[in-house]
Short mmCIF file of C-alpha atoms and ligand atoms in Angstrom, two decimals:
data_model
loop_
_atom_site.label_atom_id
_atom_site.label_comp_id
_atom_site.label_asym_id
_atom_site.label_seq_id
_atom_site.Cartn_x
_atom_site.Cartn_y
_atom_site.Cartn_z
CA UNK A 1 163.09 162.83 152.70
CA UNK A 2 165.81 164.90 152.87
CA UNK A 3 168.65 164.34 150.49
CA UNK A 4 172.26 165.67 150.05
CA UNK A 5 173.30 166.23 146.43
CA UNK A 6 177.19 167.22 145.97
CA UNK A 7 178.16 168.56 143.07
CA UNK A 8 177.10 171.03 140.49
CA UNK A 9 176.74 170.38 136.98
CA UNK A 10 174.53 169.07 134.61
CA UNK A 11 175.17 165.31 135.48
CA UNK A 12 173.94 166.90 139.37
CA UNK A 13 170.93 169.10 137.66
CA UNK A 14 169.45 165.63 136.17
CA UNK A 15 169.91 163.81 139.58
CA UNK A 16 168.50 166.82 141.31
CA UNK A 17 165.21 166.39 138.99
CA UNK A 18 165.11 163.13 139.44
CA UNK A 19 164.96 163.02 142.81
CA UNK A 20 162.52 165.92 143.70
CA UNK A 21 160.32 163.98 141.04
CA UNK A 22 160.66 160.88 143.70
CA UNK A 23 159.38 163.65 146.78
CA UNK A 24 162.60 164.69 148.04
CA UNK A 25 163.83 167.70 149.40
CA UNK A 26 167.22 168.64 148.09
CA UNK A 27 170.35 170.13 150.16
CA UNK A 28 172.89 171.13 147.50
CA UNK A 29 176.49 171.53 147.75
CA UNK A 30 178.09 172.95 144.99
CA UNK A 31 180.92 175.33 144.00
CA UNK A 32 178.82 177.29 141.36
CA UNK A 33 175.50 178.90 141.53
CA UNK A 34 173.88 176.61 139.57
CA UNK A 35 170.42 177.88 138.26
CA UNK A 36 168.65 174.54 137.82
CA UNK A 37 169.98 173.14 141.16
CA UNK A 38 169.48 176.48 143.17
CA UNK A 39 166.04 176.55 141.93
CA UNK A 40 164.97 172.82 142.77
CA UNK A 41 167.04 172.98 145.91
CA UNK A 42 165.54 173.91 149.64
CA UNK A 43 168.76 174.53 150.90
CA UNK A 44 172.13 175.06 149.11
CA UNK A 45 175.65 175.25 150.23
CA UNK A 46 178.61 177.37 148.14
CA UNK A 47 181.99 176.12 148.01
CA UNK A 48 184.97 173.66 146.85
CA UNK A 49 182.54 170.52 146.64
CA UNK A 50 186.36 168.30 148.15
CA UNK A 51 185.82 170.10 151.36
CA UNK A 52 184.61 166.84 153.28
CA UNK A 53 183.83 167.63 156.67
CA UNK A 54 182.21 170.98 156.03
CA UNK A 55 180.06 169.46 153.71
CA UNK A 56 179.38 167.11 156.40
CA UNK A 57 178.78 168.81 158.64
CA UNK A 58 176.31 171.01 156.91
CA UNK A 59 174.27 167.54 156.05
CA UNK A 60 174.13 166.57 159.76
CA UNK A 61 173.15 170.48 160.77
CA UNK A 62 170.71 170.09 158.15
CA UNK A 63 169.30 166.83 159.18
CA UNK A 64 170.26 165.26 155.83
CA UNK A 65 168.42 161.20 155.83
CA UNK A 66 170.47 160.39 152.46
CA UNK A 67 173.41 161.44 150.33
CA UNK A 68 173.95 161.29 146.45
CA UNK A 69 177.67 162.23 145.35
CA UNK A 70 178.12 163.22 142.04
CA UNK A 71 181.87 164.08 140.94
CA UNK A 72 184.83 162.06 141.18
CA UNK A 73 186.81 164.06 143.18
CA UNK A 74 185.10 164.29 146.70
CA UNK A 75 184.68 159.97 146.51
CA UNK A 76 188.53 159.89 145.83
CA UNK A 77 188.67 162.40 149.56
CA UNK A 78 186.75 159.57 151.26
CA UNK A 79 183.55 161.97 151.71
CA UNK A 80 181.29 158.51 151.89
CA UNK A 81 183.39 157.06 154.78
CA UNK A 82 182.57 160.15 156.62
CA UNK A 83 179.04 160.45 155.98
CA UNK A 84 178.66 156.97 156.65
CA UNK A 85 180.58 157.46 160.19
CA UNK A 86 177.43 160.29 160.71
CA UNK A 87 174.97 157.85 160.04
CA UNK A 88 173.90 159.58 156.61
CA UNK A 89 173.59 156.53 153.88
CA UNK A 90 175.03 157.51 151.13
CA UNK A 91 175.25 156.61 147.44
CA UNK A 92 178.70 156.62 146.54
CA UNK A 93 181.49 154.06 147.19
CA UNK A 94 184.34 154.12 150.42
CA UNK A 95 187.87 155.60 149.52
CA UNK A 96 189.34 152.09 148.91
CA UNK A 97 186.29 150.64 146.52
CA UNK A 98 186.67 154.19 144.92
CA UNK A 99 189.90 152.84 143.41
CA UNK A 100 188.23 151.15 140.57
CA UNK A 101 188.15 154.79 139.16
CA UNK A 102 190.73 156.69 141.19
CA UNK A 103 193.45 154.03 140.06
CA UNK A 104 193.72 152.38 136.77
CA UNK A 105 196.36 149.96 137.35
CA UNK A 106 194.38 148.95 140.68
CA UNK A 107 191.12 148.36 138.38
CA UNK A 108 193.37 146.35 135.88
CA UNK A 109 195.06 144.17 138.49
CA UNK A 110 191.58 143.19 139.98
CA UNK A 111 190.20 141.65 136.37
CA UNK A 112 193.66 139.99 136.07
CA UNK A 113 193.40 138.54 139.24
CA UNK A 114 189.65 137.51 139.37
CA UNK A 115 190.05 136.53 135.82
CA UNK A 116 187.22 139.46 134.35
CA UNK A 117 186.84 138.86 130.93
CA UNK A 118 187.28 142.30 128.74
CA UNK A 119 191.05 142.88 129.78
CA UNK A 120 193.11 144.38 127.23
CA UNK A 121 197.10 143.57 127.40
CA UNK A 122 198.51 146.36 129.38
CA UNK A 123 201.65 146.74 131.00
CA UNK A 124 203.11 149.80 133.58
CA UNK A 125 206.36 151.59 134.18
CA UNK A 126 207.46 153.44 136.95
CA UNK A 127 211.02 154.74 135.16
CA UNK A 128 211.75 155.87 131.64
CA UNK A 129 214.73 153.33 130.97
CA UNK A 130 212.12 150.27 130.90
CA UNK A 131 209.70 152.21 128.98
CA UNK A 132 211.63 153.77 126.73
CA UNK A 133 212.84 149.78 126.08
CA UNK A 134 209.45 148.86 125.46
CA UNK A 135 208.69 151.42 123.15
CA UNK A 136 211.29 150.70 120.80
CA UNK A 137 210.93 146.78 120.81
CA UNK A 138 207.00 147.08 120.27
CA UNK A 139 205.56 146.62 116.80
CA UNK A 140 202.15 147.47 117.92
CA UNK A 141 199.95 150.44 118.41
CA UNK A 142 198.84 151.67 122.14
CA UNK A 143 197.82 154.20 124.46
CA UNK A 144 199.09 156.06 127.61
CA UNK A 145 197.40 156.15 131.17
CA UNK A 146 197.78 158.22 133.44
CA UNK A 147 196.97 156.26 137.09
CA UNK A 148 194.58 158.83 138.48
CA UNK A 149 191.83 161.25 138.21
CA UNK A 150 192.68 163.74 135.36
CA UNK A 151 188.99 164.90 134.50
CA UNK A 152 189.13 162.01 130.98
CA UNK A 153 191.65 164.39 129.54
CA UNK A 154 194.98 162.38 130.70
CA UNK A 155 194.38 159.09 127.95
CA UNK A 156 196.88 159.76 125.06
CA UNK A 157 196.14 157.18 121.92
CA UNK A 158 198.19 156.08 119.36
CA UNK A 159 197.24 157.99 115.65
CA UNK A 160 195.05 160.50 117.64
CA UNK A 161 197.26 162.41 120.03
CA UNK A 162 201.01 160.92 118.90
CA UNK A 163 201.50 158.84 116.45
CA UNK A 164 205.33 158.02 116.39
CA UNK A 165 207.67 156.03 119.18
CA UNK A 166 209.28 159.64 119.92
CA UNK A 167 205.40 161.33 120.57
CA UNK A 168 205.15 158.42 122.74
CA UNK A 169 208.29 158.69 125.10
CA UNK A 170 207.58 162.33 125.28
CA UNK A 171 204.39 161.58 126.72
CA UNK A 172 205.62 159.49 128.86
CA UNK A 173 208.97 161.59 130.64
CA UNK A 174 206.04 164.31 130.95
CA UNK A 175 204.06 162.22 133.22
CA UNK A 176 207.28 160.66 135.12
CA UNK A 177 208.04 164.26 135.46
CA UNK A 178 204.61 166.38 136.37
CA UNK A 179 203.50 163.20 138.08
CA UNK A 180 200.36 163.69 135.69
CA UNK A 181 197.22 161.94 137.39
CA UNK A 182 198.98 162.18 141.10
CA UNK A 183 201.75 159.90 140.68
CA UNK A 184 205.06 159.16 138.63
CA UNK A 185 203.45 155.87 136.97
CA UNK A 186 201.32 155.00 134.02
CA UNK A 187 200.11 152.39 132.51
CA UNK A 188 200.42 151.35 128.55
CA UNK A 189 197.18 149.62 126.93
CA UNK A 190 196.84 147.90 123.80
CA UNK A 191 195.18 150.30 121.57
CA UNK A 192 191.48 148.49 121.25
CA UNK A 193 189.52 149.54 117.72
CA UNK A 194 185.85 149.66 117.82
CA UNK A 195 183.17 152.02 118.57
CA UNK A 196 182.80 152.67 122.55
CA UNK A 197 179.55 152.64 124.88
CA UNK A 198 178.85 153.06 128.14
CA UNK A 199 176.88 151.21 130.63
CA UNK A 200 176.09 152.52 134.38
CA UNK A 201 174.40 150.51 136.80
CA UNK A 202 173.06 151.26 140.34
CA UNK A 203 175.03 148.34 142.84
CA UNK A 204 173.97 147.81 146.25
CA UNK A 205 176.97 146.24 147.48
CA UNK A 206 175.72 142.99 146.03
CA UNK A 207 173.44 143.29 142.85
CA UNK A 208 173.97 145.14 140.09
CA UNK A 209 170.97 146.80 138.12
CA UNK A 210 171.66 148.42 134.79
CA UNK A 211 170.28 151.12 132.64
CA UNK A 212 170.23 151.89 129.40
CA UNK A 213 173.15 151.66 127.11
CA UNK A 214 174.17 155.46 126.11
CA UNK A 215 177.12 156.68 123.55
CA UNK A 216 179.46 159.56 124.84
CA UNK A 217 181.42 161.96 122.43
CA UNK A 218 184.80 162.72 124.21
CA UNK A 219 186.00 164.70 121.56
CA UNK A 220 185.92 168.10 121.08
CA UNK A 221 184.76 168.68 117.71
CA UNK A 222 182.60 167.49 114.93
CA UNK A 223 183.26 163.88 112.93
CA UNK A 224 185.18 163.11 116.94
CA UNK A 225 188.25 164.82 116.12
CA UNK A 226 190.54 167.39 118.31
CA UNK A 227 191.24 167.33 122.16
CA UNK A 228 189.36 164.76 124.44
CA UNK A 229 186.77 166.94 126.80
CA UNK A 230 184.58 165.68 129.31
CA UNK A 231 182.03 164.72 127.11
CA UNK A 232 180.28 167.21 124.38
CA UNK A 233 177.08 165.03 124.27
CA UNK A 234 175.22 161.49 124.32
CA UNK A 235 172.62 159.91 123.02
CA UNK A 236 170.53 156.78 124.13
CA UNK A 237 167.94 154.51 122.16
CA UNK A 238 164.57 153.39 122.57
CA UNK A 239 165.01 149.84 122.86
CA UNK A 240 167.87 150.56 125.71
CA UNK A 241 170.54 148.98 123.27
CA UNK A 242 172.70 150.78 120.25
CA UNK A 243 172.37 149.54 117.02
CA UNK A 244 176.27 149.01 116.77
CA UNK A 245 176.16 146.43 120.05
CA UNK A 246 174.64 143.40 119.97
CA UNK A 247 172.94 141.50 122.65
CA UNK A 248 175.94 139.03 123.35
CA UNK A 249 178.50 142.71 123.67
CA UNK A 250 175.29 144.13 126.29
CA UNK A 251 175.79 140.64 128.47
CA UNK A 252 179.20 140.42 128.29
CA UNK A 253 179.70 143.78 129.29
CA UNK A 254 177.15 143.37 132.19
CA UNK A 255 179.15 140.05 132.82
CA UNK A 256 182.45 142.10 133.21
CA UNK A 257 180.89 144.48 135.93
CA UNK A 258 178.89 142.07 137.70
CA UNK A 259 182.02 139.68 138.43
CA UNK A 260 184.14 143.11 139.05
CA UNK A 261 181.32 143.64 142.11
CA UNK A 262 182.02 139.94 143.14
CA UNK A 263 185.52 140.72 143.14
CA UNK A 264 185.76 143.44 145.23
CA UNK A 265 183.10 141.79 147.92
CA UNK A 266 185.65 138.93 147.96
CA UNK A 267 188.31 141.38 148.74
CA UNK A 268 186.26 142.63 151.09
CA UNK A 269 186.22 146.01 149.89
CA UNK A 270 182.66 145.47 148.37
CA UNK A 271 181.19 148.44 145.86
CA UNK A 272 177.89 150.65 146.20
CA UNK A 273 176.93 153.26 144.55
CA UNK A 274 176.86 153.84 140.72
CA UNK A 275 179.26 151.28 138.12
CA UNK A 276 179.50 153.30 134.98
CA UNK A 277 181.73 151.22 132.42
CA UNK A 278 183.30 152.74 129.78
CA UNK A 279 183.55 149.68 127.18
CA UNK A 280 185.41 149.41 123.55
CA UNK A 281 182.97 147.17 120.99
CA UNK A 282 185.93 145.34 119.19
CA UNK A 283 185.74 142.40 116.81
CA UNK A 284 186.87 139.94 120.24
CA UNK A 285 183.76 141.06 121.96
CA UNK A 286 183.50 144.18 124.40
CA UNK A 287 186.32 145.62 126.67
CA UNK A 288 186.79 147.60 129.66
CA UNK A 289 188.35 150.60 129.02
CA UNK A 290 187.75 152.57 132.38
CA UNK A 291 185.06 152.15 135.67
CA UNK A 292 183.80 155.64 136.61
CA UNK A 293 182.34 155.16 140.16
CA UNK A 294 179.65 157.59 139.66
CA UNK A 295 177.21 158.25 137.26
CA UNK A 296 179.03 159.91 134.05
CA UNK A 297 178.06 163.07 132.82
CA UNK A 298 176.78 164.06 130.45
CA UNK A 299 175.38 160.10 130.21
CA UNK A 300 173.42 160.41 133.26
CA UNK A 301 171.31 163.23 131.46
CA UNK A 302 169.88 160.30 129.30
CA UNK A 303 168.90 158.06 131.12
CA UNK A 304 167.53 159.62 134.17
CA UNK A 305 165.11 161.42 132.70
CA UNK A 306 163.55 158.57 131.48
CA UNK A 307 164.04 156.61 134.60
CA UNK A 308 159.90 155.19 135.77
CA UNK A 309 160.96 154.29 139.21
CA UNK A 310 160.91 156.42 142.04
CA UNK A 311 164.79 157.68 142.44
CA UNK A 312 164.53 158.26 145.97
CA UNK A 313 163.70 154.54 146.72
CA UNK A 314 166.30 153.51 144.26
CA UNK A 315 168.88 155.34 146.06
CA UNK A 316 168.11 154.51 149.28
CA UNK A 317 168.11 150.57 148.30
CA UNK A 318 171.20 151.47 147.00
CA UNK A 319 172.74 152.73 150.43
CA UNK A 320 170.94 150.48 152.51
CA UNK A 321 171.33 147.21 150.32
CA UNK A 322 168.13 145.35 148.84
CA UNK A 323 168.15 146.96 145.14
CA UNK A 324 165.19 145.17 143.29
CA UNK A 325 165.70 142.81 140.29
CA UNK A 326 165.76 145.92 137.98
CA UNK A 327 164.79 149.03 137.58
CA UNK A 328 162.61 150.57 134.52
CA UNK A 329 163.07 153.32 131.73
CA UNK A 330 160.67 154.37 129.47
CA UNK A 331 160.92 153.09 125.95
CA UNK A 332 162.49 156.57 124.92
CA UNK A 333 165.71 157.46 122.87
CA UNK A 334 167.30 160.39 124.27
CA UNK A 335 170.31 163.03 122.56
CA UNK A 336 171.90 165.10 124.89
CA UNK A 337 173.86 168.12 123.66
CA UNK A 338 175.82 170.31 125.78
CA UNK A 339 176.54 174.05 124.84
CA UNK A 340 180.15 174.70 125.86
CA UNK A 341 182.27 178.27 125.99
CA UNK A 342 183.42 179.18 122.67
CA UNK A 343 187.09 178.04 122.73
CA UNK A 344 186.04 174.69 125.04
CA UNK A 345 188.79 172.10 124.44
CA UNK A 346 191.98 174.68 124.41
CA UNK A 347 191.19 178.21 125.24
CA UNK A 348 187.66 178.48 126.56
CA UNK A 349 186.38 181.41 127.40
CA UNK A 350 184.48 182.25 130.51
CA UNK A 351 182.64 185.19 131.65
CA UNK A 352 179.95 185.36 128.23
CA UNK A 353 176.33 185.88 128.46
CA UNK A 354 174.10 183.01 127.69
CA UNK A 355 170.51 183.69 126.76
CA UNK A 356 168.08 180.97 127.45
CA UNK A 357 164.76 180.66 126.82
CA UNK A 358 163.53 177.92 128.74
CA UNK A 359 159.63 178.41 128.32
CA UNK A 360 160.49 177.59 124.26
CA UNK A 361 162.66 174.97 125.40
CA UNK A 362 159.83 173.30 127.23
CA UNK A 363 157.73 174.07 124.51
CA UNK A 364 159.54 171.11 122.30
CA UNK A 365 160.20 168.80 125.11
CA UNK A 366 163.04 168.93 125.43
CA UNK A 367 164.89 168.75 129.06
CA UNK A 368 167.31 171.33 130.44
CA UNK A 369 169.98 170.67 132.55
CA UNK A 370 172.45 173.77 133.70
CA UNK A 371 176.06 172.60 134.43
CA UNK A 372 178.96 175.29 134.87
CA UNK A 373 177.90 178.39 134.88
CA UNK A 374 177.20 181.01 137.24
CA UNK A 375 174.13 183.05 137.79
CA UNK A 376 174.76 186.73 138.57
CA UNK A 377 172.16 189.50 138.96
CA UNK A 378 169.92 187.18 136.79
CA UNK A 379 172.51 186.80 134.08
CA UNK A 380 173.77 183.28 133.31
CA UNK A 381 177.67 183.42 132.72
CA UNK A 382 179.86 180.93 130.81
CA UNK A 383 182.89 179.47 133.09
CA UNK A 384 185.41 177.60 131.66
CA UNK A 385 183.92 174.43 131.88
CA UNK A 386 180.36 172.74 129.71
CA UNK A 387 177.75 175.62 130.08
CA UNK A 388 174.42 173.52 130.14
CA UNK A 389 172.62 170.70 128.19
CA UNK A 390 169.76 169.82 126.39
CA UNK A 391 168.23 166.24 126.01
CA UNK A 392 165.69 165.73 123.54
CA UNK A 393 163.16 162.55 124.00
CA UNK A 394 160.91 160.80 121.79
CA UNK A 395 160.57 157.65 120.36
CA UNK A 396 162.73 157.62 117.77
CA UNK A 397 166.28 158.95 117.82
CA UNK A 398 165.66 160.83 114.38
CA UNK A 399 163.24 162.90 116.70
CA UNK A 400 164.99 163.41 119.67
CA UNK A 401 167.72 164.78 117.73
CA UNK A 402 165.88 166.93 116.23
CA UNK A 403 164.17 168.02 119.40
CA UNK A 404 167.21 169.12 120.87
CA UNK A 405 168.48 170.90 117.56
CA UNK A 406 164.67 172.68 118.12
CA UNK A 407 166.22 173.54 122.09
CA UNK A 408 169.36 174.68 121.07
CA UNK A 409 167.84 177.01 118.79
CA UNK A 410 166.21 178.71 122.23
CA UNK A 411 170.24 179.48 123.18
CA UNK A 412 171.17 182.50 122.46
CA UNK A 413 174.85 184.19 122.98
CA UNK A 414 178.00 182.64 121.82
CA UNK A 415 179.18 178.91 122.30
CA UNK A 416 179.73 176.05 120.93
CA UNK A 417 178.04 172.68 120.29
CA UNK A 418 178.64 169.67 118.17
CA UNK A 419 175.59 169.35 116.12
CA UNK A 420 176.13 165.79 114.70
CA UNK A 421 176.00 163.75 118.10
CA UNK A 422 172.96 161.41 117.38
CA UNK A 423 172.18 162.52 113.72
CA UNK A 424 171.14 159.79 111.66
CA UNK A 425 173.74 159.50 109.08
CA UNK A 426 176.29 159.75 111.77
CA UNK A 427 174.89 156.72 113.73
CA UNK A 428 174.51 155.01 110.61
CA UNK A 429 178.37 155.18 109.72
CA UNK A 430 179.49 153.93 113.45
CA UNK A 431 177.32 150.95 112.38
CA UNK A 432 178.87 150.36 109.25
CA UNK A 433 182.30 150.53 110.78
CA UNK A 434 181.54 148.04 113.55
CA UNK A 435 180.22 145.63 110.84
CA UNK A 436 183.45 145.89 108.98
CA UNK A 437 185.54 145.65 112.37
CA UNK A 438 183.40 142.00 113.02
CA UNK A 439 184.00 141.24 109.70
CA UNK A 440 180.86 140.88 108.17
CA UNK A 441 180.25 141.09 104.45
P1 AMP B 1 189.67 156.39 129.83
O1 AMP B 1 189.85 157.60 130.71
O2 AMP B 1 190.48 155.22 130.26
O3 AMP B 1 188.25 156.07 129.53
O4 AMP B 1 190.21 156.84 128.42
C1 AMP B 1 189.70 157.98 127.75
C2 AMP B 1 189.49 157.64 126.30
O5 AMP B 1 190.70 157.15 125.74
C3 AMP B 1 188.48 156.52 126.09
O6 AMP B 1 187.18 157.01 126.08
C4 AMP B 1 188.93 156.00 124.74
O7 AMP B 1 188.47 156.85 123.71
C5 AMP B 1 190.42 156.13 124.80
N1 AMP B 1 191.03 154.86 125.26
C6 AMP B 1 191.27 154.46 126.52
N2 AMP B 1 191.84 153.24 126.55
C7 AMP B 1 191.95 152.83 125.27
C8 AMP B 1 192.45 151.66 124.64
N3 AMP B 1 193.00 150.64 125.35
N4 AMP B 1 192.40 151.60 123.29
C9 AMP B 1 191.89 152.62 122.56
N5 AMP B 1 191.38 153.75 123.10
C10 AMP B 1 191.42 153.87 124.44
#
């Protein structure tokens, strides 16, 4: 079968795999020469990956049977509309169902509506006066939203990026004024305390299968402290849980996506494609801090790999409707770290050499997955975005991180990577802290 894949990084490298493991044949589109991708690909198209209808029309010239999208950004342009109208199913959801990422307060007005448990208090303003009010009456920390898509680097919290009433106001005339995340309107959360995971799911329109739980690390550096990035790594464990959420937080937060898919069918706007929740473990249970409508990156690196199923037939009962009851993942714990430019987070650099030896990196089993960079005259380049990722598996965490410590070892050039996503002691504290958050002795 022949299968469109937009998008070019690492999150789009593991896809890629996954699918040629399931017998497809890959058409890439991407906007940098992706090694991984160009070398699993029969067929790859250059260029801005928001540049709908040539994209389009390259997948109908190329006789394309099914579509995965990737980013954000071409799902917000309505590129599964159009492929759609073309006949091509796609994985992905419409412009409107899109919303649930594409606009917060649209996501947050749906749970209030359809009563969806995992709502934090959240309010939005439109005009200083009113916010600047609200500021100085509240006695209670809280973060900043930007509405739209800002690449997870928009989210200002309370005690991590400002931590007076002035730091917050500021924040706020700056994105009345730059219209930060497309508009001149933001919401304000209650700032939620806990330890976050993330859940993505694979939604036919109707039912919603999940996969494995996986932990992100937003922050830039070490011990999560500096600027928020993308994500600088992940990590996933064997028994598809994390041993800071229980089994009640796992259903609850299934519970909140499941009747968010419910919703939006009885809106008549229903969802396909991939649900990834981004969810806050507090002491009241587990809440919704964002919906990504597409797999995440770098979580998808975890549990794809490790996906048993054929990913071709997944996607296509994905498109088409008729997902089966679930779908299966080896009992494997996964840590994904991604090497990033040396200055990643403020001033990154692009345009340095990466060495990689990927016959040692096989050697330890570990996966890897290219992201941003771009190949030229057989050198791999750093841009300014994540370089490329290793994901160690095995079945215990312990040795899957040290599997990809072994990979990263195999890099050679100058980057960056935080070293204690997954270790041991650093799991161990997130624990500790979420049994002190519930409470218990
Ligand atoms: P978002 O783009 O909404 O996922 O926000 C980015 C990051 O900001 C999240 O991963 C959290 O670390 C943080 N964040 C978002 N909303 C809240 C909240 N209500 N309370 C505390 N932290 C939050």
């Amino acid at each position: 079968m022949r299968v469109l894949v937009v998008g070019g990084g690492g999150r789009e490298h593991a896809i890629v795999d996954a699918l040629v493991r399931g017998g497809a044949e890959v058409l890439a589109a991407m906007a940098n020469q992706n090694p991984g991708i160009r070398r699993l690909a029969n067929e790859v198209l250059l260029g801005d990956v928001n540049a709908v209808d040539r994209i389009v029309a390259w997948a109908q010239d190329q006789s394309a049977e099914l579509a995965v999208i990737g980013p954000e950004a071409p799902l917000e342009k309505g590129i599964v509309d159009a492929l759609e109208a073309r006949g091509i199913p796609t994985v992905g959801p419409t412009k409107v169902a899109a919303q649930l990422e594409t606009n917060k307060e649209f996501t947050r007005d749906l749970m209030k509506t359809f009563g969806i448990p995992g709502l934090p208090s959240y309010w939005a303003f439109d005009s200083y006066a009113p916010f600047s009010e609200f500021v100085l009456d509240s006695n209670f920390e809280f973060v900043i939203k930007p509405l739209g898509l800002t690449g997870g680097k928009g989210v200002q919290v309370w005690g991590d990026h400002f931590s007076s009433k002035e730091g917050a106001l500021a924040y706020g005339r700056e994105i009345l004024e730059k219209k930060i995340g497309g508009q001149a309107r933001f919401l304000v959360e209650e700032k939620l305390v806990g330890e976050e995971f993330s859940l993505q799911a694979l939604c036919d329109g109707k039912r919603l299968v999940p996969c494995p739980l996986v932990q992100d690390h937003k922050r830039a550096y070490e011990g999560d402290r500096g600027p928020n990035t993308g994500g600088m790594g992940s990590y996933s464990d064997a028994d598809h849980l994390l041993p800071f959420v229980s089994r009640l937080d796992y259903d609850q937060a299934l519970d909140t996506m499941r009747r968010t898919v419910e919703a939006m069918n009885e809106r008549g706007t229903p969802f396909k494609g991939v649900l990834y929740g981004g969810f806050m473990a507090t002491r009241d249970g587990p809440k919704l801090l964002e919906y990504n409508v597409r797999f995440a990156d770098p979580e998808a690196m975890n549990i794809l790999p490790i996906l048993e199923d054929n990913f071709v037939d997944l996607c296509m009962s994905v498109a088409r409707g008729g997902l089966p009851l679930r779908a299966h993942f080896a009992k494997m714990a996964t840590v994904c770290k991604y090497v990033v430019p040396p200055g990643y987070g403020t001033h990154p650099k692009a345009g340095e050499q990466l060495k990689v030896d990927e016959e040692s990196i096989r050697r330890t089993g570990a996966k890897l997955y290219y992201a941003a960079v771009d190949e030229k005259d057989g050198r791999i380049l750093t841009t300014t975005s994540r370089a490329l990722a290793v994901v160690g598996i095995a079945e215990r965490l312990e040795s899957a991180e040290a599997m990809s410590e072994e990979a990263l070892a195999s890099v050679g050039g100058s980057f960056y990577a935080r070293r204690d996503i997954g270790k041991p002691e650093v799991i161990q504290r997130k624990t500790e802290k979420m049994r002190k958050i519930r409470g218990a002795p």
